[in-house]
PDB file with one MODEL, atoms N, CA, C and O in Angstrom:
MODEL        1
ATOM      1  N   MET A   1      58.063 101.923  76.755  1.00  0.00           N
ATOM      2  CA  MET A   1      57.083 102.046  78.338  1.00  0.00           C
ATOM      3  C   MET A   1      56.602 103.361  77.732  1.00  0.00           C
ATOM      4  O   MET A   1      57.224 104.344  77.329  1.00  0.00           O
ATOM      5  N   GLN A   2      55.252 103.062  77.796  1.00  0.00           N
ATOM      6  CA  GLN A   2      54.647 104.007  77.463  1.00  0.00           C
ATOM      7  C   GLN A   2      54.190 105.168  78.791  1.00  0.00           C
ATOM      8  O   GLN A   2      54.179 104.840  79.977  1.00  0.00           O
ATOM      9  N   PHE A   3      53.904 106.277  78.379  1.00  0.00           N
ATOM     10  CA  PHE A   3      53.607 106.939  79.765  1.00  0.00           C
ATOM     11  C   PHE A   3      52.210 107.284  79.247  1.00  0.00           C
ATOM     12  O   PHE A   3      51.646 107.129  78.164  1.00  0.00           O
ATOM     13  N   ASN A   4      51.701 108.057  80.982  1.00  0.00           N
ATOM     14  CA  ASN A   4      50.359 108.795  80.864  1.00  0.00           C
ATOM     15  C   ASN A   4      51.068 110.572  81.521  1.00  0.00           C
ATOM     16  O   ASN A   4      51.622 111.188  82.433  1.00  0.00           O
ATOM     17  N   THR A   5      50.562 110.604  80.381  1.00  0.00           N
ATOM     18  CA  THR A   5      51.422 112.741  80.262  1.00  0.00           C
ATOM     19  C   THR A   5      51.266 113.026  82.219  1.00  0.00           C
ATOM     20  O   THR A   5      52.249 113.504  82.785  1.00  0.00           O
ATOM     21  N   ASP A   6      49.855 112.647  83.148  1.00  0.00           N
ATOM     22  CA  ASP A   6      49.769 112.479  84.457  1.00  0.00           C
ATOM     23  C   ASP A   6      50.635 112.134  84.960  1.00  0.00           C
ATOM     24  O   ASP A   6      51.131 113.008  85.671  1.00  0.00           O
ATOM     25  N   ASP A   7      51.229 111.050  84.969  1.00  0.00           N
ATOM     26  CA  ASP A   7      51.825 110.146  85.738  1.00  0.00           C
ATOM     27  C   ASP A   7      53.829 110.628  85.470  1.00  0.00           C
ATOM     28  O   ASP A   7      54.756 109.890  85.804  1.00  0.00           O
ATOM     29  N   ILE A   8      53.962 111.876  84.873  1.00  0.00           N
ATOM     30  CA  ILE A   8      55.318 112.246  84.702  1.00  0.00           C
ATOM     31  C   ILE A   8      55.510 113.915  84.853  1.00  0.00           C
ATOM     32  O   ILE A   8      54.695 114.818  84.669  1.00  0.00           O
ATOM     33  N   PHE A   9      56.981 113.954  85.282  1.00  0.00           N
ATOM     34  CA  PHE A   9      57.293 115.683  85.426  1.00  0.00           C
ATOM     35  C   PHE A   9      58.322 115.597  84.878  1.00  0.00           C
ATOM     36  O   PHE A   9      59.228 114.842  85.231  1.00  0.00           O
ATOM     37  N   ALA A  10      58.352 116.381  83.893  1.00  0.00           N
ATOM     38  CA  ALA A  10      59.836 116.554  83.307  1.00  0.00           C
ATOM     39  C   ALA A  10      60.642 117.280  84.150  1.00  0.00           C
ATOM     40  O   ALA A  10      60.493 118.312  84.805  1.00  0.00           O
ATOM     41  N   VAL A  11      61.688 116.352  83.945  1.00  0.00           N
ATOM     42  CA  VAL A  11      63.559 116.828  84.967  1.00  0.00           C
ATOM     43  C   VAL A  11      63.664 118.454  84.507  1.00  0.00           C
ATOM     44  O   VAL A  11      64.106 119.184  85.394  1.00  0.00           O
ATOM     45  N   LYS A  12      63.394 118.956  83.528  1.00  0.00           N
ATOM     46  CA  LYS A  12      63.789 119.889  83.299  1.00  0.00           C
ATOM     47  C   LYS A  12      63.128 121.249  83.654  1.00  0.00           C
ATOM     48  O   LYS A  12      63.424 122.420  83.417  1.00  0.00           O
ATOM     49  N   ASN A  13      61.922 120.513  84.441  1.00  0.00           N
ATOM     50  CA  ASN A  13      61.023 121.707  85.695  1.00  0.00           C
ATOM     51  C   ASN A  13      61.547 121.374  86.981  1.00  0.00           C
ATOM     52  O   ASN A  13      60.831 121.798  87.888  1.00  0.00           O
ATOM     53  N   LEU A  14      62.549 120.762  87.351  1.00  0.00           N
ATOM     54  CA  LEU A  14      63.074 119.826  89.144  1.00  0.00           C
ATOM     55  C   LEU A  14      63.723 121.264  89.319  1.00  0.00           C
ATOM     56  O   LEU A  14      63.227 121.727  90.347  1.00  0.00           O
ATOM     57  N   GLY A  15      64.609 122.168  88.773  1.00  0.00           N
ATOM     58  CA  GLY A  15      65.039 123.305  89.575  1.00  0.00           C
ATOM     59  C   GLY A  15      64.390 124.270  89.801  1.00  0.00           C
ATOM     60  O   GLY A  15      64.816 125.101  90.604  1.00  0.00           O
ATOM     61  N   GLN A  16      63.380 124.411  89.268  1.00  0.00           N
ATOM     62  CA  GLN A  16      62.322 126.073  89.324  1.00  0.00           C
ATOM     63  C   GLN A  16      61.493 125.244  90.434  1.00  0.00           C
ATOM     64  O   GLN A  16      61.264 125.967  91.404  1.00  0.00           O
ATOM     65  N   ARG A  17      61.025 124.062  90.563  1.00  0.00           N
ATOM     66  CA  ARG A  17      60.101 123.666  91.349  1.00  0.00           C
ATOM     67  C   ARG A  17      61.180 123.468  92.975  1.00  0.00           C
ATOM     68  O   ARG A  17      60.524 123.667  93.997  1.00  0.00           O
ATOM     69  N   TYR A  18      61.975 123.280  93.092  1.00  0.00           N
ATOM     70  CA  TYR A  18      62.823 123.407  94.441  1.00  0.00           C
ATOM     71  C   TYR A  18      63.676 124.350  94.459  1.00  0.00           C
ATOM     72  O   TYR A  18      64.368 124.464  95.471  1.00  0.00           O
ATOM     73  N   SER A  19      63.818 125.073  93.589  1.00  0.00           N
ATOM     74  CA  SER A  19      64.275 126.402  93.829  1.00  0.00           C
ATOM     75  C   SER A  19      65.956 126.176  93.568  1.00  0.00           C
ATOM     76  O   SER A  19      66.681 127.147  93.786  1.00  0.00           O
ATOM     77  N   LEU A  20      66.494 125.056  93.160  1.00  0.00           N
ATOM     78  CA  LEU A  20      67.750 124.517  93.018  1.00  0.00           C
ATOM     79  C   LEU A  20      68.136 124.837  91.592  1.00  0.00           C
ATOM     80  O   LEU A  20      67.518 125.210  90.595  1.00  0.00           O
ATOM     81  N   ALA A  21      69.836 124.451  91.978  1.00  0.00           N
ATOM     82  CA  ALA A  21      70.395 124.475  90.523  1.00  0.00           C
ATOM     83  C   ALA A  21      70.210 123.389  89.260  1.00  0.00           C
ATOM     84  O   ALA A  21      68.988 123.316  89.128  1.00  0.00           O
ATOM     85  N   ARG A  22      70.486 123.000  88.821  1.00  0.00           N
ATOM     86  CA  ARG A  22      70.564 121.918  88.218  1.00  0.00           C
ATOM     87  C   ARG A  22      71.252 120.770  88.368  1.00  0.00           C
ATOM     88  O   ARG A  22      70.697 119.671  88.339  1.00  0.00           O
ATOM     89  N   SER A  23      72.729 120.962  88.569  1.00  0.00           N
ATOM     90  CA  SER A  23      73.141 120.108  89.264  1.00  0.00           C
ATOM     91  C   SER A  23      72.868 119.770  90.805  1.00  0.00           C
ATOM     92  O   SER A  23      73.209 118.711  91.332  1.00  0.00           O
ATOM     93  N   ALA A  24      72.460 120.418  91.204  1.00  0.00           N
ATOM     94  CA  ALA A  24      71.724 120.274  92.790  1.00  0.00           C
ATOM     95  C   ALA A  24      70.439 118.897  92.659  1.00  0.00           C
ATOM     96  O   ALA A  24      70.156 117.912  93.341  1.00  0.00           O
ATOM     97  N   VAL A  25      69.924 119.518  91.384  1.00  0.00           N
ATOM     98  CA  VAL A  25      68.773 118.228  90.724  1.00  0.00           C
ATOM     99  C   VAL A  25      69.282 116.942  90.644  1.00  0.00           C
ATOM    100  O   VAL A  25      68.802 116.049  91.342  1.00  0.00           O
ATOM    101  N   TYR A  26      70.205 116.740  89.872  1.00  0.00           N
ATOM    102  CA  TYR A  26      70.814 115.790  89.480  1.00  0.00           C
ATOM    103  C   TYR A  26      71.582 115.009  90.838  1.00  0.00           C
ATOM    104  O   TYR A  26      71.418 113.825  91.131  1.00  0.00           O
ATOM    105  N   LYS A  27      72.292 115.805  91.439  1.00  0.00           N
ATOM    106  CA  LYS A  27      73.009 115.513  92.525  1.00  0.00           C
ATOM    107  C   LYS A  27      72.098 114.241  93.840  1.00  0.00           C
ATOM    108  O   LYS A  27      72.475 113.218  94.412  1.00  0.00           O
ATOM    109  N   ARG A  28      70.425 115.270  93.830  1.00  0.00           N
ATOM    110  CA  ARG A  28      69.807 114.988  94.654  1.00  0.00           C
ATOM    111  C   ARG A  28      69.201 113.389  94.214  1.00  0.00           C
ATOM    112  O   ARG A  28      69.080 112.402  94.940  1.00  0.00           O
ATOM    113  N   MET A  29      68.897 113.542  92.838  1.00  0.00           N
ATOM    114  CA  MET A  29      68.364 112.391  92.554  1.00  0.00           C
ATOM    115  C   MET A  29      69.739 111.229  92.205  1.00  0.00           C
ATOM    116  O   MET A  29      69.346 110.164  91.731  1.00  0.00           O
ATOM    117  N   GLY A  30      70.923 111.326  92.355  1.00  0.00           N
ATOM    118  CA  GLY A  30      71.779 110.581  92.258  1.00  0.00           C
ATOM    119  C   GLY A  30      71.823 109.812  94.140  1.00  0.00           C
ATOM    120  O   GLY A  30      71.966 108.641  94.489  1.00  0.00           O
ATOM    121  N   GLN A  31      71.663 110.867  94.836  1.00  0.00           N
ATOM    122  CA  GLN A  31      71.581 110.131  96.076  1.00  0.00           C
ATOM    123  C   GLN A  31      70.697 109.250  96.749  1.00  0.00           C
ATOM    124  O   GLN A  31      70.815 108.466  97.691  1.00  0.00           O
ATOM    125  N   LEU A  32      69.761 109.609  95.983  1.00  0.00           N
ATOM    126  CA  LEU A  32      68.211 108.310  95.700  1.00  0.00           C
ATOM    127  C   LEU A  32      68.287 107.440  94.648  1.00  0.00           C
ATOM    128  O   LEU A  32      67.369 106.651  94.427  1.00  0.00           O
ATOM    129  N   GLY A  33      69.190 107.487  94.029  1.00  0.00           N
ATOM    130  CA  GLY A  33      69.139 106.197  92.556  1.00  0.00           C
ATOM    131  C   GLY A  33      67.801 106.237  91.793  1.00  0.00           C
ATOM    132  O   GLY A  33      67.051 105.366  91.354  1.00  0.00           O
ATOM    133  N   ILE A  34      67.793 107.475  91.804  1.00  0.00           N
ATOM    134  CA  ILE A  34      66.754 108.024  90.978  1.00  0.00           C
ATOM    135  C   ILE A  34      67.284 107.745  89.147  1.00  0.00           C
ATOM    136  O   ILE A  34      68.359 108.333  89.033  1.00  0.00           O
ATOM    137  N   LEU A  35      67.013 107.279  88.188  1.00  0.00           N
ATOM    138  CA  LEU A  35      67.034 106.901  86.715  1.00  0.00           C
ATOM    139  C   LEU A  35      65.663 107.577  85.989  1.00  0.00           C
ATOM    140  O   LEU A  35      64.498 107.184  85.935  1.00  0.00           O
ATOM    141  N   PRO A  36      66.226 108.571  85.546  1.00  0.00           N
ATOM    142  CA  PRO A  36      64.768 109.136  85.072  1.00  0.00           C
ATOM    143  C   PRO A  36      64.376 108.433  83.634  1.00  0.00           C
ATOM    144  O   PRO A  36      65.231 107.839  82.978  1.00  0.00           O
ATOM    145  N   GLN A  37      63.026 108.552  83.207  1.00  0.00           N
ATOM    146  CA  GLN A  37      63.138 107.579  82.145  1.00  0.00           C
ATOM    147  C   GLN A  37      63.167 108.770  80.853  1.00  0.00           C
ATOM    148  O   GLN A  37      62.994 109.989  80.830  1.00  0.00           O
ATOM    149  N   ARG A  38      63.366 108.108  80.192  1.00  0.00           N
ATOM    150  CA  ARG A  38      63.504 109.413  78.656  1.00  0.00           C
ATOM    151  C   ARG A  38      62.240 108.845  77.466  1.00  0.00           C
ATOM    152  O   ARG A  38      61.798 107.728  77.199  1.00  0.00           O
ATOM    153  N   ARG A  39      61.970 110.149  76.978  1.00  0.00           N
ATOM    154  CA  ARG A  39      61.133 109.880  76.012  1.00  0.00           C
ATOM    155  C   ARG A  39      61.633 110.782  75.061  1.00  0.00           C
ATOM    156  O   ARG A  39      61.350 111.980  75.046  1.00  0.00           O
ATOM    157  N   GLY A  40      62.603 110.041  74.022  1.00  0.00           N
ATOM    158  CA  GLY A  40      63.335 111.369  72.312  1.00  0.00           C
ATOM    159  C   GLY A  40      64.127 111.990  73.397  1.00  0.00           C
ATOM    160  O   GLY A  40      64.852 111.307  74.120  1.00  0.00           O
ATOM    161  N   ARG A  41      63.997 113.319  73.530  1.00  0.00           N
ATOM    162  CA  ARG A  41      65.329 114.181  74.527  1.00  0.00           C
ATOM    163  C   ARG A  41      64.966 114.649  75.019  1.00  0.00           C
ATOM    164  O   ARG A  41      64.933 115.877  74.938  1.00  0.00           O
ATOM    165  N   TYR A  42      64.276 113.726  76.151  1.00  0.00           N
ATOM    166  CA  TYR A  42      63.316 114.579  77.280  1.00  0.00           C
ATOM    167  C   TYR A  42      63.451 113.801  78.142  1.00  0.00           C
ATOM    168  O   TYR A  42      63.640 112.785  77.473  1.00  0.00           O
ATOM    169  N   SER A  43      63.502 113.475  79.224  1.00  0.00           N
ATOM    170  CA  SER A  43      63.497 112.765  80.625  1.00  0.00           C
ATOM    171  C   SER A  43      62.802 113.409  81.839  1.00  0.00           C
ATOM    172  O   SER A  43      63.058 114.478  82.393  1.00  0.00           O
ATOM    173  N   PHE A  44      61.925 112.556  82.094  1.00  0.00           N
ATOM    174  CA  PHE A  44      60.777 112.389  83.262  1.00  0.00           C
ATOM    175  C   PHE A  44      61.191 111.458  84.341  1.00  0.00           C
ATOM    176  O   PHE A  44      61.862 110.445  84.144  1.00  0.00           O
ATOM    177  N   LEU A  45      60.551 112.048  86.019  1.00  0.00           N
ATOM    178  CA  LEU A  45      60.579 111.005  86.369  1.00  0.00           C
ATOM    179  C   LEU A  45      58.458 110.244  86.687  1.00  0.00           C
ATOM    180  O   LEU A  45      57.354 110.272  86.144  1.00  0.00           O
ATOM    181  N   THR A  46      58.949 109.859  87.550  1.00  0.00           N
ATOM    182  CA  THR A  46      57.715 108.919  87.865  1.00  0.00           C
ATOM    183  C   THR A  46      56.688 109.068  88.862  1.00  0.00           C
ATOM    184  O   THR A  46      56.922 108.592  89.973  1.00  0.00           O
ATOM    185  N   GLN A  47      55.469 109.712  88.634  1.00  0.00           N
ATOM    186  CA  GLN A  47      54.721 109.884  89.778  1.00  0.00           C
ATOM    187  C   GLN A  47      55.807 109.640  91.434  1.00  0.00           C
ATOM    188  O   GLN A  47      56.379 110.567  92.008  1.00  0.00           O
ATOM    189  N   GLN A  48      55.827 108.238  91.858  1.00  0.00           N
ATOM    190  CA  GLN A  48      56.675 107.721  92.752  1.00  0.00           C
ATOM    191  C   GLN A  48      58.032 108.556  92.935  1.00  0.00           C
ATOM    192  O   GLN A  48      58.118 109.237  93.957  1.00  0.00           O
ATOM    193  N   GLN A  49      59.004 108.558  92.107  1.00  0.00           N
ATOM    194  CA  GLN A  49      59.993 109.009  91.644  1.00  0.00           C
ATOM    195  C   GLN A  49      59.714 110.689  92.389  1.00  0.00           C
ATOM    196  O   GLN A  49      60.419 111.033  93.338  1.00  0.00           O
ATOM    197  N   LEU A  50      58.869 111.414  91.954  1.00  0.00           N
ATOM    198  CA  LEU A  50      58.515 112.677  92.146  1.00  0.00           C
ATOM    199  C   LEU A  50      58.506 112.770  93.693  1.00  0.00           C
ATOM    200  O   LEU A  50      59.297 113.476  94.318  1.00  0.00           O
ATOM    201  N   ILE A  51      57.716 112.136  94.160  1.00  0.00           N
ATOM    202  CA  ILE A  51      57.284 111.935  95.841  1.00  0.00           C
ATOM    203  C   ILE A  51      58.506 111.803  96.524  1.00  0.00           C
ATOM    204  O   ILE A  51      58.823 112.350  97.580  1.00  0.00           O
ATOM    205  N   LEU A  52      59.262 110.916  95.728  1.00  0.00           N
ATOM    206  CA  LEU A  52      60.743 110.981  97.044  1.00  0.00           C
ATOM    207  C   LEU A  52      61.460 111.629  96.600  1.00  0.00           C
ATOM    208  O   LEU A  52      62.563 111.177  96.908  1.00  0.00           O
ATOM    209  N   MET A  53      61.583 112.591  95.943  1.00  0.00           N
ATOM    210  CA  MET A  53      62.262 113.908  95.450  1.00  0.00           C
ATOM    211  C   MET A  53      61.623 115.046  96.323  1.00  0.00           C
ATOM    212  O   MET A  53      62.418 115.771  96.920  1.00  0.00           O
ATOM    213  N   ASP A  54      60.174 115.306  96.479  1.00  0.00           N
ATOM    214  CA  ASP A  54      59.127 116.083  96.921  1.00  0.00           C
ATOM    215  C   ASP A  54      59.646 115.697  98.607  1.00  0.00           C
ATOM    216  O   ASP A  54      60.007 116.683  99.250  1.00  0.00           O
ATOM    217  N   ASP A  55      59.698 114.347  99.329  1.00  0.00           N
ATOM    218  CA  ASP A  55      59.712 114.214 100.351  1.00  0.00           C
ATOM    219  C   ASP A  55      61.236 114.890 100.933  1.00  0.00           C
ATOM    220  O   ASP A  55      61.449 115.799 101.735  1.00  0.00           O
ATOM    221  N   LEU A  56      62.176 113.996 100.132  1.00  0.00           N
ATOM    222  CA  LEU A  56      63.554 114.882 100.031  1.00  0.00           C
ATOM    223  C   LEU A  56      63.989 116.311 100.627  1.00  0.00           C
ATOM    224  O   LEU A  56      64.754 116.593 101.550  1.00  0.00           O
ATOM    225  N   ASN A  57      62.953 117.385  99.455  1.00  0.00           N
ATOM    226  CA  ASN A  57      63.110 118.492  99.538  1.00  0.00           C
ATOM    227  C   ASN A  57      62.625 119.132 100.984  1.00  0.00           C
ATOM    228  O   ASN A  57      63.136 120.122 101.507  1.00  0.00           O
ATOM    229  N   VAL A  58      61.656 118.445 101.457  1.00  0.00           N
ATOM    230  CA  VAL A  58      60.880 118.696 102.596  1.00  0.00           C
ATOM    231  C   VAL A  58      61.655 118.565 103.495  1.00  0.00           C
ATOM    232  O   VAL A  58      61.752 119.551 104.225  1.00  0.00           O
ATOM    233  N   PHE A  59      62.473 117.414 103.819  1.00  0.00           N
ATOM    234  CA  PHE A  59      63.312 116.511 104.790  1.00  0.00           C
ATOM    235  C   PHE A  59      64.766 117.980 104.880  1.00  0.00           C
ATOM    236  O   PHE A  59      65.130 118.618 105.869  1.00  0.00           O
ATOM    237  N   ILE A  60      65.240 118.062 103.491  1.00  0.00           N
ATOM    238  CA  ILE A  60      66.590 119.394 103.539  1.00  0.00           C
ATOM    239  C   ILE A  60      65.860 120.566 104.092  1.00  0.00           C
ATOM    240  O   ILE A  60      66.354 120.991 105.136  1.00  0.00           O
ATOM    241  N   ARG A  61      64.708 121.256 103.617  1.00  0.00           N
ATOM    242  CA  ARG A  61      64.432 122.511 103.740  1.00  0.00           C
ATOM    243  C   ARG A  61      64.027 122.242 105.609  1.00  0.00           C
ATOM    244  O   ARG A  61      64.061 123.337 106.170  1.00  0.00           O
ATOM    245  N   LYS A  62      63.797 121.481 106.260  1.00  0.00           N
ATOM    246  CA  LYS A  62      63.592 121.427 107.271  1.00  0.00           C
ATOM    247  C   LYS A  62      65.377 121.111 108.225  1.00  0.00           C
ATOM    248  O   LYS A  62      65.332 120.835 109.424  1.00  0.00           O
ATOM    249  N   GLY A  63      66.182 121.166 107.801  1.00  0.00           N
ATOM    250  CA  GLY A  63      67.455 121.101 108.520  1.00  0.00           C
ATOM    251  C   GLY A  63      67.997 119.563 108.428  1.00  0.00           C
ATOM    252  O   GLY A  63      68.914 119.051 109.070  1.00  0.00           O
ATOM    253  N   GLY A  64      67.251 119.052 107.553  1.00  0.00           N
ATOM    254  CA  GLY A  64      68.380 117.540 107.666  1.00  0.00           C
ATOM    255  C   GLY A  64      69.265 117.326 106.394  1.00  0.00           C
ATOM    256  O   GLY A  64      69.671 118.272 105.718  1.00  0.00           O
ATOM    257  N   THR A  65      69.599 115.703 106.052  1.00  0.00           N
ATOM    258  CA  THR A  65      70.790 115.791 105.189  1.00  0.00           C
ATOM    259  C   THR A  65      69.914 114.850 104.338  1.00  0.00           C
ATOM    260  O   THR A  65      68.843 114.357 104.693  1.00  0.00           O
ATOM    261  N   ALA A  66      70.525 114.686 103.190  1.00  0.00           N
ATOM    262  CA  ALA A  66      69.918 113.630 102.621  1.00  0.00           C
ATOM    263  C   ALA A  66      70.907 112.383 102.949  1.00  0.00           C
ATOM    264  O   ALA A  66      70.598 111.295 102.463  1.00  0.00           O
ATOM    265  N   MET A  67      71.675 112.445 103.470  1.00  0.00           N
ATOM    266  CA  MET A  67      72.225 110.876 104.232  1.00  0.00           C
ATOM    267  C   MET A  67      71.507 110.915 105.032  1.00  0.00           C
ATOM    268  O   MET A  67      70.821 109.961 104.665  1.00  0.00           O
ATOM    269  N   GLU A  68      70.854 111.389 106.262  1.00  0.00           N
ATOM    270  CA  GLU A  68      69.962 111.229 107.162  1.00  0.00           C
ATOM    271  C   GLU A  68      68.710 110.954 106.714  1.00  0.00           C
ATOM    272  O   GLU A  68      68.007 110.179 107.362  1.00  0.00           O
ATOM    273  N   PHE A  69      68.341 111.419 105.787  1.00  0.00           N
ATOM    274  CA  PHE A  69      66.994 110.961 104.539  1.00  0.00           C
ATOM    275  C   PHE A  69      66.731 109.524 104.568  1.00  0.00           C
ATOM    276  O   PHE A  69      65.752 108.991 105.091  1.00  0.00           O
ATOM    277  N   LEU A  70      68.107 108.695 103.699  1.00  0.00           N
ATOM    278  CA  LEU A  70      67.839 107.910 103.484  1.00  0.00           C
ATOM    279  C   LEU A  70      68.079 106.764 104.619  1.00  0.00           C
ATOM    280  O   LEU A  70      67.702 105.608 104.428  1.00  0.00           O
ATOM    281  N   ARG A  71      68.652 107.121 105.660  1.00  0.00           N
ATOM    282  CA  ARG A  71      68.650 106.071 106.814  1.00  0.00           C
ATOM    283  C   ARG A  71      67.187 106.279 107.211  1.00  0.00           C
ATOM    284  O   ARG A  71      66.536 105.239 107.103  1.00  0.00           O
ATOM    285  N   VAL A  72      66.537 107.267 107.611  1.00  0.00           N
ATOM    286  CA  VAL A  72      65.122 107.791 107.798  1.00  0.00           C
ATOM    287  C   VAL A  72      64.353 106.352 107.259  1.00  0.00           C
ATOM    288  O   VAL A  72      63.973 105.448 108.003  1.00  0.00           O
ATOM    289  N   ARG A  73      64.222 106.387 105.681  1.00  0.00           N
ATOM    290  CA  ARG A  73      63.353 105.625 105.242  1.00  0.00           C
ATOM    291  C   ARG A  73      63.839 104.268 105.050  1.00  0.00           C
ATOM    292  O   ARG A  73      63.058 103.373 104.727  1.00  0.00           O
ATOM    293  N   GLY A  74      65.249 104.028 105.251  1.00  0.00           N
ATOM    294  CA  GLY A  74      65.674 102.739 105.134  1.00  0.00           C
ATOM    295  C   GLY A  74      66.162 102.396 103.803  1.00  0.00           C
ATOM    296  O   GLY A  74      66.016 101.295 103.274  1.00  0.00           O
ATOM    297  N   LEU A  75      66.916 103.691 103.151  1.00  0.00           N
ATOM    298  CA  LEU A  75      67.145 103.419 101.305  1.00  0.00           C
ATOM    299  C   LEU A  75      68.684 102.937 101.632  1.00  0.00           C
ATOM    300  O   LEU A  75      69.300 102.415 100.703  1.00  0.00           O
ATOM    301  N   ARG A  76      69.269 103.070 102.773  1.00  0.00           N
ATOM    302  CA  ARG A  76      70.732 102.756 102.944  1.00  0.00           C
ATOM    303  C   ARG A  76      71.120 102.408 104.356  1.00  0.00           C
ATOM    304  O   ARG A  76      72.290 102.132 104.625  1.00  0.00           O
TER     305      ARG A  76
ENDMDL
END
């Protein structure tokens, strides 16, 4: 798969983006069913995946849970 660097976000930077520990970032990705794309040793999210992660972060910061988010979005 070819990547345009404007369309990807490094997984290693997600903890800083959301002020979360790495384990919490991976837990959220798992809850959303997100599988990062790999390029060599690095993992990346697509823009769509990043938007979903951002939306979940906002939802949780407002007091919701990941399970509620999935239900509201019709993902589970």
